[in-house]
């Protein structure tokens, strides 16, 4: 039988169509088998279980080897929905053993059902004891994964040490290699040194049967990897001093920072109110976090490095140094004070003291009038063409002391403080202002703002006679010979060392001869100090004090800032002095002063409404 031309053509078309169909099918099969891993993973998921092996976070010690942060054993409870018993399980027993609420269990199982073959965390921070009880119940589809949780033996340094929490969307942007459900340092040292503390995850691959029961290790563990623990860190903090400082600051709002001037190592850093970091570990972390978050006194806010306060009279030290360097002031120059400084209707008040005063006496007695004269002489220096040019020079000096900018410490969240520039006053006064307009800058007021860390650094600068090391919180990292090079470099101000001696002498006299700081005297230790009282629009004045000791070869420099504390000598000075005594002598010989601070009750209208 023969076909015509038309029949042959139809046959060839049919053959082509069949070949195309088989070609498409073959290409799809090849793509699935050779390129698309989705089906391979689904098939492998039916036979293999991948369990992440979490590393222990590095532990944190104080400068004397005491534990500040440790890791303890705990477990994540996981579920694979597909492997659960289809006939159900005893949910009442499950909730009793785990402590999970029935509503929480229902919610987690509903989430797990979305991806029935994928592991889903049901709860975390299960204790070893709970884990053993849970294992005895043998709930199908559920299993536990070992990990560690943080614990804080000394229960100090909430804002200093920080805490660890689950990765959120914001953290994922910062750490793109992390996955949801992992833990990461949220604040403090835990966050600043996350890469060192974290360690490296491992993996364990097991073969499972169709019911989810583990048959053994896949390929004898050939593809398993062990977790690498995080590195331990030695902090610069003295745990005993930190604990004592938190006791003294209890019930007060403010901050205290102590630094070793010769190294820049932070000996103590307190933001008050603080919190027990153990409260942010475990199953109740969310509840405690919300309580802290909505507390009007803001215990989660680290005032020591992020707060912005007027420095008050402590800033007179900087004015005196700038005046001497600019040649408009000598230590022997005397200025009158008639309980203040007055030009026309403008008056800057001052307390009663002997007049006239030289520089050393003006520092010892914290004379406002004296530094009004000095400040005007700096800005109105004939060497500059205008007050505004003199102001620009003054501002450059101030910034060299570490104000108006971050100090580049290793502490995240460090604030800049604020030093107003010419543009600020041009906007405020429509370009019509002079030295008298901004006269309150002379005593550390007006728009001037700084952090307690910057004030403690100022104490270091004076103690070192003109330079500082960048303040830092970590002394040593496991496996590293040294820290970042920036922590070993001296940073000099624009003022020559010779000008610091009369300032130091004035601070010493204020404590040991007669002045506003005599309450800070410690026999045999040559303490130097400067009080500050900063005006506060929201209630009683702020109390501040900076100090260092001893006068020569100082071992500690400290700044204390107490909001609404009144005079510098009333609240901040006693706290700083007790801390210096404890650090230098390892004891307290003034129990009446200690009791005075513990009994102090300060009213905070801005927080306690």
Coordinates of N, CA and C in Angstrom, one line a residue, residues 45-248:
X45 N 15.4 14.4 52.4 CA 14.8 14.8 53.7 C 14.0 13.6 54.2
X46 N 13.6 12.7 53.4 CA 12.8 11.5 53.8 C 13.8 10.5 54.5
X47 N 15.1 10.6 54.2 CA 16.0 9.6 54.7 C 17.1 10.2 55.7
X48 N 17.3 11.5 55.6 CA 18.4 12.1 56.4 C 17.8 13.2 57.3
X49 N 18.4 13.4 58.5 CA 18.0 14.5 59.3 C 19.3 15.3 59.7
X50 N 19.2 16.6 59.4 CA 20.3 17.5 59.7 C 20.1 18.2 61.0
X51 N 21.0 18.1 61.9 CA 20.8 18.7 63.2 C 22.0 19.7 63.4
X52 N 21.7 21.0 63.6 CA 22.7 22.0 63.8 C 23.3 21.7 65.2
X53 N 24.6 21.8 65.2 CA 25.4 21.7 66.5 C 25.8 23.1 66.9
X54 N 25.2 23.6 67.9 CA 25.5 25.0 68.3 C 26.7 25.1 69.2
X55 N 27.6 26.0 68.9 CA 28.8 26.2 69.7 C 28.5 26.9 71.1
X56 N 29.3 26.7 72.0 CA 29.2 27.5 73.3 C 29.8 28.9 73.0
X57 N 29.0 29.9 73.5 CA 29.6 31.3 73.3 C 30.8 31.4 74.3
X58 N 31.7 32.3 73.9 CA 32.8 32.5 74.7 C 32.5 33.1 76.1
X59 N 33.2 32.8 77.1 CA 32.9 33.3 78.4 C 33.7 34.6 78.6
X60 N 33.1 35.4 79.6 CA 33.7 36.7 79.8 C 34.2 36.8 81.3
X61 N 35.4 37.2 81.5 CA 36.0 37.4 82.8 C 36.3 38.8 83.1
X62 N 36.4 39.1 84.4 CA 36.8 40.5 84.7 C 38.3 40.5 84.7
X63 N 38.9 41.7 85.0 CA 40.4 41.9 85.0 C 41.1 41.0 86.0
X64 N 40.4 40.5 87.0 CA 41.0 39.6 88.0 C 40.7 38.2 87.8
X65 N 40.1 37.8 86.7 CA 39.8 36.4 86.4 C 38.5 35.9 86.9
X66 N 37.7 36.8 87.5 CA 36.3 36.3 88.0 C 35.4 36.3 86.8
X67 N 34.5 35.3 86.8 CA 33.5 35.1 85.8 C 32.5 36.3 85.8
X68 N 32.3 36.9 84.7 CA 31.2 37.9 84.5 C 30.0 37.3 83.7
X69 N 30.4 36.4 82.7 CA 29.4 35.8 81.9 C 29.9 34.3 81.7
X70 N 29.0 33.4 81.9 CA 29.3 32.0 81.6 C 28.2 31.4 80.7
X71 N 28.4 30.2 80.2 CA 27.4 29.5 79.4 C 27.0 28.2 80.2
X72 N 25.7 28.0 80.2 CA 25.2 26.8 80.8 C 24.4 26.0 79.8
X73 N 24.3 24.7 80.1 CA 23.7 23.7 79.2 C 22.2 23.9 79.1
X74 N 21.7 23.9 77.9 CA 20.2 24.0 77.8 C 19.9 23.3 76.4
X75 N 18.6 23.3 76.1 CA 18.2 22.6 74.9 C 17.0 23.3 74.2
X76 N 17.0 23.2 72.8 CA 15.9 23.7 72.0 C 15.0 22.4 71.8
X77 N 13.7 22.6 71.9 CA 12.8 21.5 71.6 C 12.3 21.7 70.2
X78 N 12.5 20.7 69.4 CA 12.2 20.8 67.9 C 11.1 19.8 67.6
X79 N 10.4 20.1 66.5 CA 9.4 19.2 66.0 C 9.5 19.1 64.5
X80 N 9.2 17.9 63.9 CA 9.0 17.7 62.5 C 7.6 17.2 62.3
X81 N 6.7 18.1 61.8 CA 5.3 17.8 61.8 C 4.9 16.5 61.2
X82 N 5.6 16.2 60.1 CA 5.3 15.0 59.3 C 5.6 13.7 60.1
X83 N 6.5 13.8 61.1 CA 6.9 12.6 61.8 C 6.1 12.4 63.1
X84 N 5.2 13.4 63.4 CA 4.3 13.2 64.6 C 3.4 12.1 64.5
X85 N 3.0 11.6 65.6 CA 2.0 10.5 65.7 C 0.7 10.9 65.1
X86 N 0.2 10.3 64.0 CA -1.1 10.7 63.4 C -2.3 10.5 64.3
X87 N -2.2 9.7 65.3 CA -3.3 9.5 66.2 C -3.3 10.5 67.3
X88 N -2.3 11.4 67.3 CA -2.3 12.4 68.3 C -1.4 12.0 69.5
X89 N -1.3 12.9 70.5 CA -0.5 12.6 71.7 C -1.1 13.3 72.9
X90 N -0.6 12.9 74.0 CA -1.1 13.5 75.3 C -0.6 14.9 75.5
X91 N -1.4 15.9 75.0 CA -1.0 17.3 75.1 C -0.9 17.8 76.6
X92 N -1.8 17.2 77.4 CA -1.7 17.6 78.8 C -0.4 17.2 79.5
X93 N 0.1 16.0 79.2 CA 1.4 15.5 79.7 C 2.5 16.3 79.1
X94 N 2.4 16.6 77.8 CA 3.4 17.4 77.1 C 3.6 18.7 77.8
X95 N 2.5 19.4 78.0 CA 2.6 20.8 78.6 C 3.1 20.7 80.0
X96 N 2.7 19.6 80.8 CA 3.2 19.5 82.1 C 4.8 19.3 82.2
X97 N 5.3 18.5 81.3 CA 6.7 18.2 81.2 C 7.5 19.4 80.7
X98 N 7.0 20.1 79.7 CA 7.8 21.2 79.1 C 7.5 22.5 79.8
X99 N 6.4 22.7 80.4 CA 6.0 24.0 80.9 C 5.5 24.9 79.9
X100 N 5.2 24.4 78.7 CA 4.7 25.2 77.6 C 3.1 25.2 77.8
X101 N 2.5 26.4 77.5 CA 1.1 26.5 77.6 C 0.4 25.7 76.5
X102 N -0.8 25.3 76.7 CA -1.6 24.7 75.6 C -1.7 25.6 74.4
X103 N -2.0 26.9 74.6 CA -2.1 27.8 73.5 C -0.8 28.0 72.8
X104 N 0.3 28.0 73.5 CA 1.6 28.1 72.8 C 1.9 26.9 72.0
X105 N 1.5 25.7 72.5 CA 1.8 24.4 71.7 C 0.9 24.4 70.5
X106 N -0.3 24.8 70.6 CA -1.2 24.8 69.4 C -0.6 25.8 68.3
X107 N -0.2 26.9 68.8 CA 0.4 27.9 67.9 C 1.6 27.4 67.2
X108 N 2.5 26.8 67.9 CA 3.8 26.3 67.3 C 3.5 25.1 66.3
X109 N 2.6 24.3 66.7 CA 2.3 23.2 65.8 C 1.6 23.7 64.5
X110 N 0.8 24.7 64.6 CA 0.2 25.3 63.4 C 1.3 25.9 62.5
X111 N 2.3 26.5 63.1 CA 3.4 27.0 62.3 C 4.2 25.9 61.7
X112 N 4.4 24.8 62.4 CA 5.2 23.7 61.9 C 4.5 23.0 60.7
X113 N 3.2 23.0 60.7 CA 2.4 22.3 59.7 C 2.6 23.0 58.3
X114 N 3.0 24.3 58.3 CA 3.2 24.9 57.0 C 4.3 24.3 56.2
X115 N 5.3 23.8 56.9 CA 6.4 23.1 56.3 C 6.6 21.8 57.0
X116 N 5.8 20.8 56.7 CA 5.7 19.6 57.6 C 7.0 18.8 57.6
X117 N 7.9 18.9 56.6 CA 9.1 18.1 56.6 C 10.3 18.8 57.3
X118 N 10.1 20.2 57.5 CA 11.2 21.0 58.1 C 11.2 21.0 59.6
X119 N 12.3 21.0 60.3 CA 12.4 21.1 61.7 C 11.9 22.5 62.1
X120 N 11.1 22.5 63.2 CA 10.6 23.8 63.7 C 10.8 23.8 65.2
X121 N 11.3 25.0 65.7 CA 11.5 25.1 67.2 C 10.2 25.3 67.9
X122 N 9.9 24.5 68.9 CA 8.7 24.6 69.7 C 9.0 25.5 70.9
X123 N 10.1 25.3 71.5 CA 10.5 26.2 72.7 C 12.0 26.1 72.9
X124 N 12.6 27.1 73.5 CA 14.0 27.1 73.8 C 14.3 27.2 75.3
X125 N 15.5 27.1 75.6 CA 16.0 27.2 77.0 C 15.4 26.1 77.9
X126 N 15.2 24.9 77.3 CA 14.8 23.8 78.2 C 16.0 23.3 79.0
X127 N 15.8 23.1 80.3 CA 16.9 22.7 81.2 C 17.2 21.3 80.9
X128 N 18.4 20.9 81.5 CA 18.8 19.5 81.3 C 17.9 18.5 82.0
X129 N 17.4 19.0 83.2 CA 16.4 18.1 83.9 C 15.1 18.0 83.2
X130 N 14.6 19.0 82.6 CA 13.4 19.0 81.8 C 13.6 18.1 80.6
X131 N 14.7 18.2 80.0 CA 15.0 17.4 78.8 C 15.0 15.9 79.1
X132 N 15.6 15.5 80.2 CA 15.6 14.1 80.6 C 14.2 13.6 80.8
X133 N 13.3 14.4 81.5 CA 12.0 14.0 81.7 C 11.2 13.9 80.4
X134 N 11.5 14.8 79.5 CA 10.8 14.8 78.2 C 11.2 13.6 77.4
X135 N 12.5 13.2 77.4 CA 12.9 12.1 76.6 C 12.2 10.8 77.1
X136 N 11.9 10.7 78.4 CA 11.3 9.5 78.9 C 9.9 9.3 78.3
X137 N 9.2 10.4 77.9 CA 7.9 10.3 77.4 C 7.8 9.9 75.9
X138 N 8.9 10.1 75.2 CA 9.0 9.5 73.8 C 7.9 10.0 72.9
X139 N 7.8 11.4 72.8 CA 6.8 11.9 71.9 C 7.3 11.9 70.5
X140 N 6.6 11.2 69.6 CA 7.0 11.0 68.2 C 7.1 12.3 67.5
X141 N 8.1 12.5 66.7 CA 8.3 13.8 65.9 C 9.0 14.9 66.6
X142 N 9.1 14.7 68.0 CA 9.8 15.8 68.8 C 11.2 15.3 69.1
X143 N 12.2 16.2 69.2 CA 13.5 15.9 69.6 C 14.2 17.2 70.2
X144 N 15.3 17.0 70.8 CA 16.0 18.2 71.4 C 17.3 18.4 70.8
X145 N 17.7 19.7 70.8 CA 19.0 20.1 70.2 C 19.8 20.8 71.3
X146 N 21.0 20.4 71.6 CA 21.9 21.0 72.6 C 22.3 22.4 72.2
X147 N 22.3 23.3 73.1 CA 22.9 24.6 72.9 C 23.2 25.1 74.3
X148 N 23.7 26.3 74.4 CA 24.0 26.9 75.7 C 23.3 28.2 75.9
X149 N 23.0 28.6 77.1 CA 22.4 29.9 77.4 C 23.4 30.6 78.4
X150 N 23.2 31.9 78.4 CA 24.1 32.8 79.2 C 23.6 32.8 80.7
X151 N 24.6 32.9 81.6 CA 24.3 33.2 83.0 C 25.3 34.1 83.5
X152 N 24.9 34.9 84.5 CA 25.8 36.0 85.0 C 26.0 35.9 86.5
X153 N 27.1 35.2 86.9 CA 27.3 34.9 88.3 C 27.3 36.1 89.2
X154 N 27.8 37.2 88.8 CA 27.9 38.4 89.7 C 26.6 39.2 89.6
X155 N 25.8 38.9 88.7 CA 24.5 39.7 88.5 C 24.8 41.2 88.4
X156 N 25.8 41.6 87.7 CA 26.1 43.0 87.6 C 26.3 43.4 86.1
X157 N 26.3 44.7 85.8 CA 26.6 45.1 84.5 C 25.6 44.8 83.4
X158 N 24.3 45.0 83.7 CA 23.3 44.7 82.7 C 23.6 45.5 81.4
X159 N 23.7 46.8 81.5 CA 24.0 47.7 80.3 C 25.4 47.5 79.8
X160 N 26.3 47.1 80.7 CA 27.7 47.0 80.3 C 27.9 45.7 79.5
X161 N 27.4 44.6 80.0 CA 27.6 43.3 79.4 C 26.7 43.0 78.3
X162 N 25.4 43.5 78.4 CA 24.4 43.3 77.4 C 23.8 41.9 77.6
X163 N 23.0 41.5 76.6 CA 22.4 40.2 76.7 C 22.3 39.6 75.3
X164 N 21.9 38.4 75.2 CA 21.8 37.6 74.0 C 20.3 37.3 73.7
X165 N 19.9 37.5 72.4 CA 18.5 37.3 72.1 C 18.4 36.7 70.7
X166 N 17.2 36.3 70.3 CA 17.1 35.7 68.9 C 17.3 36.7 67.9
X167 N 17.8 36.3 66.7 CA 18.0 37.1 65.6 C 16.6 37.7 65.1
X168 N 16.6 39.0 64.9 CA 15.4 39.6 64.3 C 15.7 40.2 62.9
X169 N 14.8 40.8 62.3 CA 15.0 41.3 61.0 C 16.2 42.4 61.0
X170 N 16.2 43.2 62.0 CA 17.3 44.2 62.1 C 18.7 43.5 62.2
X171 N 18.7 42.5 63.0 CA 20.0 41.7 63.2 C 20.4 41.0 61.9
X172 N 19.4 40.5 61.2 CA 19.7 39.8 59.9 C 20.4 40.8 58.9
X173 N 20.0 42.0 59.0 CA 20.7 43.0 58.1 C 22.1 43.2 58.5
X174 N 22.4 43.2 59.8 CA 23.7 43.4 60.2 C 24.6 42.1 60.1
X175 N 23.9 40.9 60.3 CA 24.6 39.6 60.2 C 23.9 38.8 59.1
X176 N 24.1 39.0 57.8 CA 23.4 38.3 56.8 C 23.6 36.8 56.7
X177 N 24.6 36.3 57.4 CA 24.9 34.9 57.3 C 24.1 34.2 58.4
X178 N 23.5 34.9 59.3 CA 22.7 34.3 60.4 C 21.3 33.8 59.9
X179 N 20.6 33.0 60.6 CA 19.3 32.6 60.3 C 18.4 32.9 61.4
X180 N 17.1 33.0 61.1 CA 16.1 33.3 62.1 C 16.1 32.1 63.1
X181 N 15.9 32.5 64.4 CA 16.0 31.5 65.4 C 17.3 31.3 66.1
X182 N 18.4 31.8 65.5 CA 19.7 31.8 66.1 C 19.8 32.9 67.1
X183 N 20.8 32.8 67.9 CA 21.0 33.8 69.0 C 22.2 34.7 68.7
X184 N 22.1 36.0 69.1 CA 23.1 37.0 68.8 C 23.2 38.0 69.9
X185 N 24.3 38.6 70.1 CA 24.5 39.6 71.2 C 23.7 40.8 70.8
X186 N 22.8 41.3 71.7 CA 21.9 42.4 71.4 C 22.5 43.7 71.8
X187 N 23.2 43.8 72.9 CA 23.8 45.0 73.4 C 25.1 44.8 74.2
X188 N 25.7 45.8 74.6 CA 26.9 45.7 75.4 C 28.0 44.9 74.8
X189 N 28.8 44.3 75.7 CA 30.0 43.5 75.2 C 29.5 42.4 74.4
X190 N 28.3 41.8 74.7 CA 27.8 40.7 73.9 C 27.7 41.0 72.4
X191 N 27.3 42.3 72.2 CA 27.1 42.7 70.8 C 28.3 43.3 70.2
X192 N 29.1 44.0 71.0 CA 30.3 44.6 70.4 C 31.3 43.6 70.0
X193 N 31.4 42.5 70.7 CA 32.3 41.4 70.4 C 31.6 40.1 69.9
X194 N 30.5 40.3 69.3 CA 29.7 39.1 68.7 C 30.6 38.2 67.9
X195 N 31.4 38.7 66.9 CA 32.2 37.8 66.1 C 33.1 36.9 66.9
X196 N 33.7 37.5 67.9 CA 34.7 36.7 68.7 C 33.9 35.7 69.7
X197 N 32.8 36.1 70.3 CA 32.1 35.3 71.2 C 31.3 34.2 70.6
X198 N 30.9 34.4 69.4 CA 29.9 33.5 68.7 C 30.4 32.1 68.5
X199 N 31.5 31.9 68.0 CA 32.0 30.5 67.6 C 31.4 30.1 66.3
X200 N 31.6 28.9 65.9 CA 31.2 28.4 64.6 C 30.3 27.1 64.7
X201 N 29.2 27.1 64.0 CA 28.2 26.0 64.1 C 28.8 24.7 63.5
X202 N 28.3 23.6 64.0 CA 28.6 22.3 63.3 C 27.3 21.7 62.8
X203 N 27.4 20.5 62.3 CA 26.2 19.8 61.8 C 26.4 18.3 62.1
X204 N 25.3 17.6 62.4 CA 25.2 16.1 62.6 C 24.2 15.6 61.7
X205 N 24.5 14.6 60.8 CA 23.6 14.1 59.9 C 23.3 12.6 60.2
X206 N 22.0 12.4 60.4 CA 21.5 11.0 60.8 C 20.6 10.5 59.8
X207 N 20.6 9.1 59.6 CA 19.7 8.4 58.8 C 18.4 8.1 59.6
X208 N 17.3 8.4 59.0 CA 16.0 8.1 59.7 C 15.1 7.2 58.8
X209 N 14.2 6.4 59.4 CA 13.3 5.6 58.6 C 12.1 6.4 58.3
X210 N 11.1 5.8 57.7 CA 9.9 6.5 57.2 C 9.0 7.0 58.4
X211 N 9.3 6.5 59.6 CA 8.6 7.0 60.8 C 9.3 8.0 61.6
X212 N 10.5 8.4 61.1 CA 11.3 9.4 61.7 C 12.2 8.9 62.8
X213 N 12.3 7.6 63.0 CA 13.2 7.0 64.0 C 14.6 7.0 63.4
X214 N 15.6 7.4 64.2 CA 17.0 7.5 63.8 C 17.5 6.1 63.7
X215 N 18.1 5.8 62.6 CA 18.7 4.5 62.3 C 20.2 4.5 62.6
X216 N 20.8 5.7 62.6 CA 22.3 5.8 62.8 C 22.9 7.0 62.1
X217 N 24.2 7.1 62.3 CA 24.9 8.2 61.6 C 25.0 8.0 60.1
X218 N 24.8 9.1 59.4 CA 25.0 8.9 57.9 C 26.4 8.8 57.5
X219 N 26.8 7.8 56.8 CA 28.1 7.6 56.3 C 29.2 7.6 57.4
X220 N 28.8 7.0 58.5 CA 29.7 7.0 59.7 C 30.2 8.3 60.1
X221 N 29.4 9.4 59.9 CA 29.7 10.7 60.3 C 30.7 11.4 59.4
X222 N 30.9 10.9 58.2 CA 31.9 11.4 57.3 C 31.7 12.9 57.0
X223 N 30.4 13.3 57.0 CA 30.0 14.7 56.6 C 29.6 15.5 57.8
X224 N 29.8 14.9 59.0 CA 29.5 15.7 60.2 C 30.6 16.7 60.5
X225 N 30.3 17.8 61.2 CA 31.3 18.7 61.6 C 31.0 19.2 63.0
X226 N 32.1 19.3 63.8 CA 31.9 19.7 65.2 C 31.9 21.2 65.3
X227 N 31.1 21.7 66.3 CA 31.0 23.1 66.5 C 32.4 23.6 67.1
X228 N 32.7 24.9 66.8 CA 33.9 25.5 67.3 C 33.5 26.5 68.4
X229 N 33.9 26.4 69.7 CA 33.4 27.3 70.7 C 33.9 28.7 70.4
X230 N 33.2 29.7 70.9 CA 33.6 31.1 70.8 C 34.8 31.4 71.7
X231 N 35.4 32.5 71.4 CA 36.6 32.8 72.2 C 36.2 33.5 73.5
X232 N 37.0 33.2 74.5 CA 36.8 33.9 75.8 C 37.4 35.3 75.8
X233 N 36.8 36.1 76.6 CA 37.3 37.5 76.6 C 37.6 37.9 78.1
X234 N 38.7 38.6 78.3 CA 39.0 39.2 79.6 C 38.6 40.7 79.5
X235 N 37.7 41.1 80.4 CA 37.2 42.4 80.4 C 38.2 43.3 81.2
X236 N 38.1 44.6 81.0 CA 38.9 45.5 81.8 C 38.2 45.8 83.1
X237 N 37.0 45.4 83.3 CA 36.2 45.7 84.5 C 36.7 45.0 85.7
X238 N 36.6 45.8 86.8 CA 36.9 45.2 88.2 C 35.5 44.8 88.7
X239 N 35.2 43.5 88.8 CA 33.8 43.1 89.2 C 33.4 43.6 90.5
X240 N 34.3 43.7 91.5 CA 34.0 44.1 92.8 C 33.6 45.6 92.8
X241 N 34.4 46.4 92.1 CA 34.2 47.8 92.0 C 32.8 48.1 91.3
X242 N 32.6 47.3 90.2 CA 31.3 47.4 89.5 C 30.1 47.1 90.4
X243 N 30.2 46.1 91.2 CA 29.1 45.7 92.1 C 28.9 46.8 93.1
X244 N 30.0 47.4 93.7 CA 29.8 48.4 94.7 C 29.2 49.7 94.1
X245 N 29.7 50.0 92.8 CA 29.1 51.2 92.2 C 27.6 51.1 91.9
X246 N 27.2 49.9 91.5 CA 25.8 49.7 91.3 C 25.0 49.8 92.6
X247 N 25.6 49.4 93.7 CA 24.9 49.5 95.0 C 24.8 51.0 95.4
X248 N 25.8 51.8 95.1 CA 25.8 53.2 95.4 C 24.8 54.0 94.6

